[in-house]
């Protein structure tokens, strides 16, 4: 499904991000080039401060790069006006945060409906699609619960449902399991595996090697640069379980 | 996204934060209600004062002697009723009054004002008869011993019984009660209802003797010509009492009810202004309260705005949602405040019946809503302009 000839979802070239100025200048990204193809399951790893979150925020159109080009689904994001950016975030990207970021005191269903509401989907259809998305993450029976009535793992799965409900071209997850225990991590990762099997493009950030191992492709960032980019198994192959392979580069893609 | 959807979002936002919404509205409610009620109490006080003065009659002049000489006599009074020299005078009522003890079947009551006068006095002094009838000009001419009692006097002497046609004794003479005055609101410390009114001739015969009058009540034709009537009366009196044109003082003085009213109204206006200033300060304080709560609310929700932006909410939608939330809070809170003020104004507050000033409602409501909108909308607009990542990181 994701042969090298597949169309690219993300094309990034010479991406840099600089925070601050003068002596306090921090180079979070120092020229990142990468391409993510449709159906790829990419894990980005790196120590803290390596720029992976910055990269993720730029990929999610939540932040803008200092320099470089970012084509999302063939569209140059840096040229989009505020309104078009909102549409891009809504239609093209599903973002899962480490801190879940559900709207407080609002039911799981309403949270999942939110992106559809901003997309202008009618109430009835919105409900059906949101329920379907909750079904996908196995939380259909918790639709009426508010975030504080759900466990961390459940909240994160609601967040995943919210990210995929608009059927975006790209699912981005910034350390989705960072705040979760082992069991909840497993729940959430199984959801990602399932989405990957059904052909979604997923990019996630993680600290944990076991999370990274499940992805089809592993990118390591050090000091704002990509140091390794390896395919651990053909992207799109069914993930059957845990893998612990040495992280030797076999198929560098840039 | 349709407007209806945005409104629904705003409502959901308010319901999701019930306590905060309720407290915000309470703040606005108290601010608005306090302003309206304060102004209403001030206005009510002013109204009460002017009503009491109007009860004295606004188009009357009271002529009193300033010396000890017996200057005011019945002929002098009659001379004032001169359509040629004093065309603006409608009626003249000579008054002889004294305090007297009225006795009725063993009950004693001392009235502070036992007034002897002519029938014109009732209309001129704005003292209508409540039940029964006033005495007539004929009664006065014949010096018939009839009396009209004030409410308090009637109450003291007869209790619940009907006093009309009963006999009372005043200074050894029998008087027949022909009427009872309508209740009158009191000015100052004296009870205006503790009075009795009888024909001048009878009172002079029984009580005061034929000396000088206590005062002469002059009624001007209309309230507008009171000042003209005053100068006419002065001219007639100067002539009659032979006051030199360059005299330093006159043996009489003229009290003008409309002047009194003017002074009192000015006082009442000052009072209203003072309360208005208090109200303005409370509006300011209330406004700062609203500002504070709105700023905190929106700042606290900057993160939520970040989430919404990350999910693809356009800036306009977010701004509209927060503006509608702020509008609903301020409008609902403001209207509830008006309601509270209206309910509160039906009660007496510190002995004053508040009278609502419509412009105070408009002002209080307008200012609160404007403040709510501005300080709800401004930070929301600022947050909606942030990059999603900055809004999300906002603490």
mmCIF file of N, CA, C and O in Angstrom, chain A residues 104-106 146, chain B residues 8-22 301 325 328-329:
data_model
loop_
_atom_site.group_PDB
_atom_site.id
_atom_site.type_symbol
_atom_site.label_atom_id
_atom_site.label_comp_id
_atom_site.label_asym_id
_atom_site.label_seq_id
_atom_site.Cartn_x
_atom_site.Cartn_y
_atom_site.Cartn_z
ATOM 1 N N UNK A 104 -12.688 20.527 28.918
ATOM 2 C CA UNK A 104 -13.209 20.067 30.207
ATOM 3 C C UNK A 104 -14.725 20.226 30.311
ATOM 4 O O UNK A 104 -15.310 21.067 29.627
ATOM 5 N N UNK A 105 -15.320 19.429 31.182
ATOM 6 C CA UNK A 105 -16.756 19.501 31.490
ATOM 7 C C UNK A 105 -17.621 19.378 30.240
ATOM 8 O O UNK A 105 -18.698 19.963 30.152
ATOM 9 N N UNK A 106 -17.105 18.650 29.262
ATOM 10 C CA UNK A 106 -17.842 18.447 28.020
ATOM 11 C C UNK A 106 -17.763 16.960 27.708
ATOM 12 O O UNK A 106 -16.687 16.372 27.843
ATOM 13 N N UNK A 146 -17.882 12.667 30.958
ATOM 14 C CA UNK A 146 -17.031 13.837 30.813
ATOM 15 C C UNK A 146 -15.591 13.426 31.074
ATOM 16 O O UNK A 146 -15.348 12.410 31.736
ATOM 17 N N UNK B 8 -25.215 27.720 20.156
ATOM 18 C CA UNK B 8 -25.323 26.483 20.939
ATOM 19 C C UNK B 8 -24.004 26.207 21.674
ATOM 20 O O UNK B 8 -24.003 25.795 22.831
ATOM 21 N N UNK B 9 -22.905 26.468 20.980
ATOM 22 C CA UNK B 9 -21.580 26.290 21.603
ATOM 23 C C UNK B 9 -21.437 27.204 22.811
ATOM 24 O O UNK B 9 -20.953 26.796 23.858
ATOM 25 N N UNK B 10 -21.875 28.455 22.626
ATOM 26 C CA UNK B 10 -21.747 29.435 23.710
ATOM 27 C C UNK B 10 -22.574 28.989 24.900
ATOM 28 O O UNK B 10 -22.113 29.017 26.050
ATOM 29 N N UNK B 11 -23.812 28.519 24.622
ATOM 30 C CA UNK B 11 -24.684 28.049 25.704
ATOM 31 C C UNK B 11 -24.037 26.875 26.420
ATOM 32 O O UNK B 11 -24.022 26.804 27.646
ATOM 33 N N UNK B 12 -23.472 25.966 25.610
ATOM 34 C CA UNK B 12 -22.824 24.798 26.207
ATOM 35 C C UNK B 12 -21.656 25.234 27.079
ATOM 36 O O UNK B 12 -21.430 24.708 28.155
ATOM 37 N N UNK B 13 -20.938 26.256 26.590
ATOM 38 C CA UNK B 13 -19.808 26.792 27.356
ATOM 39 C C UNK B 13 -20.257 27.345 28.697
ATOM 40 O O UNK B 13 -19.603 27.149 29.714
ATOM 41 N N UNK B 14 -21.423 28.017 28.691
ATOM 42 C CA UNK B 14 -21.928 28.599 29.933
ATOM 43 C C UNK B 14 -22.399 27.498 30.878
ATOM 44 O O UNK B 14 -22.131 27.536 32.075
ATOM 45 N N UNK B 15 -23.125 26.526 30.326
ATOM 46 C CA UNK B 15 -23.676 25.449 31.158
ATOM 47 C C UNK B 15 -22.549 24.589 31.721
ATOM 48 O O UNK B 15 -22.622 24.128 32.865
ATOM 49 N N UNK B 16 -21.478 24.415 30.914
ATOM 50 C CA UNK B 16 -20.364 23.584 31.376
ATOM 51 C C UNK B 16 -19.660 24.212 32.570
ATOM 52 O O UNK B 16 -19.012 23.530 33.352
ATOM 53 N N UNK B 17 -19.811 25.533 32.724
ATOM 54 C CA UNK B 17 -19.156 26.226 33.842
ATOM 55 C C UNK B 17 -20.210 26.939 34.682
ATOM 56 O O UNK B 17 -20.221 28.156 34.785
ATOM 57 N N UNK B 18 -21.112 26.134 35.233
ATOM 58 C CA UNK B 18 -22.295 26.716 35.903
ATOM 59 C C UNK B 18 -21.919 27.693 37.002
ATOM 60 O O UNK B 18 -22.428 28.799 37.049
ATOM 61 N N UNK B 19 -21.009 27.272 37.867
ATOM 62 C CA UNK B 19 -20.689 28.107 39.024
ATOM 63 C C UNK B 19 -20.107 29.451 38.581
ATOM 64 O O UNK B 19 -20.524 30.506 39.028
ATOM 65 N N UNK B 20 -19.138 29.342 37.652
ATOM 66 C CA UNK B 20 -18.494 30.568 37.197
ATOM 67 C C UNK B 20 -19.499 31.477 36.506
ATOM 68 O O UNK B 20 -19.539 32.681 36.747
ATOM 69 N N UNK B 21 -20.352 30.884 35.661
ATOM 70 C CA UNK B 21 -21.369 31.685 34.977
ATOM 71 C C UNK B 21 -22.281 32.346 35.994
ATOM 72 O O UNK B 21 -22.597 33.533 35.885
ATOM 73 N N UNK B 22 -22.705 31.560 37.002
ATOM 74 C CA UNK B 22 -23.632 32.090 38.005
ATOM 75 C C UNK B 22 -22.984 33.238 38.773
ATOM 76 O O UNK B 22 -23.609 34.272 38.999
ATOM 77 N N UNK B 301 -9.370 30.261 30.037
ATOM 78 C CA UNK B 301 -9.807 29.400 28.936
ATOM 79 C C UNK B 301 -8.939 29.556 27.697
ATOM 80 O O UNK B 301 -9.289 29.074 26.625
ATOM 81 N N UNK B 325 -21.038 34.387 24.651
ATOM 82 C CA UNK B 325 -21.024 34.016 26.069
ATOM 83 C C UNK B 325 -21.014 35.269 26.943
ATOM 84 O O UNK B 325 -21.790 35.379 27.890
ATOM 85 N N UNK B 328 -24.397 37.036 26.710
ATOM 86 C CA UNK B 328 -25.446 36.356 27.477
ATOM 87 C C UNK B 328 -25.274 36.618 28.964
ATOM 88 O O UNK B 328 -26.236 36.934 29.660
ATOM 89 N N UNK B 329 -24.024 36.498 29.433
ATOM 90 C CA UNK B 329 -23.773 36.717 30.863
ATOM 91 C C UNK B 329 -24.143 38.132 31.263
ATOM 92 O O UNK B 329 -24.864 38.347 32.242
#
